[in-house]
Coordinates of N, CA and C in Angstrom, one line a residue:
X1 N 0.9 -1.3 0.0 CA -0.2 0.0 0.0 C 1.0 1.3 -0.1
X2 N 0.3 2.3 -0.6 CA 1.1 3.5 -0.7 C 0.3 4.4 0.0
X3 N 0.7 4.9 1.2 CA 0.0 5.9 2.0 C 0.8 7.5 1.9
X4 N -0.1 8.3 2.1 CA 0.4 9.8 2.2 C 1.2 9.9 3.7
X5 N 2.1 10.5 3.8 CA 3.0 10.9 4.9 C 2.5 12.0 5.4
X6 N 2.0 13.0 4.6 CA 1.8 14.4 4.8 C 0.8 15.0 3.9
X7 N 0.1 16.2 4.1 CA -0.8 16.6 3.4 C -0.2 16.8 1.9
X8 N -0.8 16.4 0.9 CA -0.4 16.7 -0.4 C -1.5 16.6 -1.6
X9 N -1.2 17.2 -2.6 CA -1.7 17.1 -3.9 C -1.4 15.7 -4.6
X10 N -2.3 14.9 -4.8 CA -1.8 13.7 -5.4 C -1.6 14.0 -7.1
X11 N -0.4 13.5 -7.4 CA -0.1 13.6 -8.8 C 0.9 12.4 -9.3
X12 N 0.6 11.8 -10.5 CA 1.6 10.6 -10.9 C 0.8 9.3 -10.8
X13 N -0.1 9.1 -10.3 CA -0.7 7.8 -10.1 C -0.7 7.0 -11.3
X14 N -1.2 7.6 -12.5 CA -1.2 6.7 -13.8 C -0.1 6.4 -14.2
X15 N 1.3 6.8 -13.7 CA 2.6 6.2 -14.0 C 2.7 4.7 -13.2
X16 N 2.1 4.6 -12.2 CA 2.3 3.3 -11.7 C 1.9 2.3 -12.6
X17 N 0.6 2.3 -13.3 CA 0.7 1.4 -14.3 C 1.6 1.3 -15.6
X18 N 2.5 2.0 -15.8 CA 3.6 2.3 -16.8 C 4.6 1.5 -16.1
X19 N 4.7 1.9 -14.8 CA 6.2 1.6 -14.2 C 6.0 -0.1 -14.0
X20 N 4.9 -0.6 -13.3 CA 4.8 -1.8 -13.0 C 4.2 -2.9 -14.1
X21 N 3.5 -2.0 -15.2 CA 3.1 -3.0 -16.4 C 4.3 -3.6 -17.0
X22 N 5.5 -2.7 -17.0 CA 6.6 -3.3 -17.7 C 7.4 -4.4 -16.8
X23 N 7.1 -4.6 -15.7 CA 7.9 -5.5 -14.9 C 7.2 -6.9 -14.6
X24 N 5.9 -6.8 -14.9 CA 5.3 -8.2 -14.7 C 3.9 -8.1 -14.2
X25 N 3.2 -9.2 -13.6 CA 1.8 -9.1 -13.1 C 1.8 -8.5 -11.9
X26 N 1.4 -7.3 -11.9 CA 1.1 -6.5 -10.6 C -0.2 -5.8 -10.9
X27 N -1.1 -6.0 -9.8 CA -2.4 -5.5 -9.8 C -2.5 -4.1 -9.2
X28 N -2.8 -3.2 -9.5 CA -3.0 -1.8 -8.9 C -4.2 -1.3 -8.8
X29 N -4.7 -0.9 -7.4 CA -6.1 -0.4 -7.3 C -5.8 1.1 -6.7
X30 N -6.1 2.0 -7.4 CA -6.1 3.4 -7.1 C -6.9 3.8 -5.8
X31 N -6.4 4.4 -5.0 CA -7.3 4.8 -3.7 C -7.6 6.2 -3.7
X32 N -7.0 7.0 -4.6 CA -7.1 8.4 -4.5 C -7.2 8.8 -6.2
X33 N -7.7 10.0 -6.2 CA -7.9 10.7 -7.7 C -6.6 11.5 -7.9
X34 N -6.3 11.2 -9.2 CA -5.5 12.5 -9.6 C -5.9 13.8 -9.3
X35 N -4.8 15.0 -8.7 CA -5.2 16.2 -8.3 C -6.0 16.4 -7.2
X36 N -6.3 15.2 -6.2 CA -7.0 15.2 -5.2 C -6.3 15.7 -4.1
X37 N -6.9 16.3 -2.9 CA -6.0 16.5 -1.8 C -6.0 15.2 -0.8
X38 N -4.7 15.0 -0.5 CA -4.7 13.7 0.5 C -4.1 14.1 2.0
X39 N -4.7 13.4 2.8 CA -4.3 13.9 4.3 C -3.3 12.5 4.8
X40 N -2.7 13.0 5.7 CA -1.7 12.0 6.3 C -2.2 10.7 6.4
X41 N -1.8 9.3 6.1 CA -2.4 8.2 6.5 C -3.5 7.7 5.2
X42 N -3.7 8.6 4.2 CA -5.0 8.2 3.4 C -3.9 7.1 2.5
X43 N -4.8 6.2 1.8 CA -4.0 5.3 0.8 C -4.3 5.7 -0.5
X44 N -3.3 6.1 -1.2 CA -3.3 6.4 -2.6 C -3.3 5.2 -3.5
X45 N -2.6 3.9 -3.1 CA -3.0 3.0 -3.9 C -2.4 1.7 -3.2
X46 N -3.0 0.7 -3.9 CA -2.7 -0.8 -3.2 C -1.9 -1.5 -4.5
X47 N -1.1 -2.1 -4.2 CA -0.3 -2.8 -5.1 C -0.3 -4.3 -4.8
X48 N -0.6 -5.4 -5.5 CA -0.5 -6.6 -5.3 C 0.2 -7.4 -6.4
X49 N 0.9 -8.6 -6.3 CA 1.6 -9.0 -7.2 C 3.1 -9.8 -7.0
X50 N 3.8 -10.2 -7.9 CA 5.0 -10.8 -7.8 C 5.9 -9.8 -7.1
X51 N 6.6 -10.5 -6.1 CA 7.5 -9.6 -5.1 C 8.7 -9.1 -5.9
X52 N 9.2 -9.8 -6.9 CA 10.3 -9.3 -7.6 C 9.8 -8.0 -8.3
X53 N 8.8 -8.1 -9.0 CA 8.2 -7.0 -9.9 C 8.0 -5.9 -8.9
X54 N 7.6 -6.1 -7.6 CA 7.1 -4.9 -6.8 C 8.3 -4.3 -6.2
X55 N 9.3 -5.2 -5.8 CA 10.7 -4.7 -5.4 C 11.3 -3.7 -6.5
X56 N 11.5 -4.3 -7.6 CA 12.0 -3.6 -8.8 C 11.4 -2.2 -9.1
X57 N 10.2 -2.1 -9.3 CA 9.4 -1.0 -9.5 C 9.3 0.1 -8.4
X58 N 9.4 -0.2 -7.0 CA 9.3 0.6 -5.8 C 9.9 1.7 -5.9
X59 N 11.2 1.7 -6.1 CA 12.0 3.0 -5.8 C 11.6 3.8 -7.0
X60 N 11.5 3.3 -8.3 CA 11.2 4.4 -9.4 C 9.6 5.0 -9.1
X61 N 8.8 4.2 -8.8 CA 7.6 4.6 -8.9 C 7.4 5.6 -7.5
X62 N 7.9 5.4 -6.5 CA 7.9 6.2 -5.3 C 8.7 7.6 -5.6
X63 N 9.8 7.7 -6.3 CA 10.5 8.9 -6.5 C 9.5 9.5 -7.6
X64 N 8.9 9.0 -8.5 CA 8.0 9.6 -9.4 C 7.0 10.4 -8.5
X65 N 6.3 9.6 -7.7 CA 5.3 10.1 -7.1 C 5.5 11.3 -6.2
X66 N 6.5 11.0 -5.4 CA 7.1 12.2 -4.5 C 7.3 13.4 -5.2
X67 N 8.2 13.2 -6.5 CA 8.5 14.6 -7.1 C 7.3 15.2 -7.8
X68 N 6.4 14.4 -8.5 CA 5.3 15.0 -9.0 C 4.3 15.7 -8.1
X69 N 4.0 14.8 -6.9 CA 3.0 15.3 -6.0 C 3.8 16.5 -5.2
X70 N 4.9 16.7 -5.1 CA 5.6 17.7 -4.4 C 5.4 18.9 -5.3
X71 N 5.5 18.7 -6.6 CA 5.5 20.1 -7.6 C 3.9 20.4 -7.5
X72 N 3.1 19.5 -7.7 CA 1.6 19.6 -7.7 C 1.2 20.5 -6.4
X73 N 1.8 20.0 -5.1 CA 1.2 20.6 -3.9 C 1.8 22.2 -3.8
X74 N 3.1 22.3 -4.1 CA 3.7 23.7 -4.2 C 2.9 24.5 -5.1
X75 N 2.6 24.0 -6.1 CA 1.8 24.9 -7.2 C 0.6 25.1 -6.7
X76 N -0.3 24.2 -6.0 CA -1.7 24.6 -5.5 C -1.4 25.8 -4.4
X77 N -0.5 25.4 -3.3 CA -0.1 26.4 -2.4 C 0.1 27.8 -2.9
X78 N 0.9 28.0 -4.0 CA 1.3 29.2 -4.7 C -0.1 29.9 -5.4
X79 N -1.1 29.1 -5.9 CA -2.2 29.5 -6.6 C -3.0 30.1 -5.4
X80 N -3.3 29.1 -4.3 CA -4.1 29.7 -3.1 C -3.7 31.1 -2.5
X81 N -2.3 31.0 -2.5 CA -1.8 32.6 -2.0 C -2.2 33.7 -2.9
X82 N -2.0 33.4 -4.2 CA -2.2 34.6 -5.3 C -3.7 34.9 -5.1
X83 N -4.7 33.8 -5.1 CA -6.0 34.0 -4.9 C -6.4 35.0 -3.8
X84 N -5.6 34.7 -2.5 CA -6.0 35.4 -1.3 C -6.8 34.8 -0.6

């Protein structure tokens, strides 16, 4: 399971299918919508499948989600500040 560790804007979940689809039989169930606000502890996605495939794609998938969600969160914060 992928959990949110802090409040964030979800971004990059469709990439999970690309990363793990190339590695083998991994079933992905999304627990959040792209662009949604997630709170700490929210389940972003559940992944089930071959342990080798999960371990092989884990770091790449997490790096992508962290980077993209960080950009989306910062962007939303800036937009909200400009709106006042």
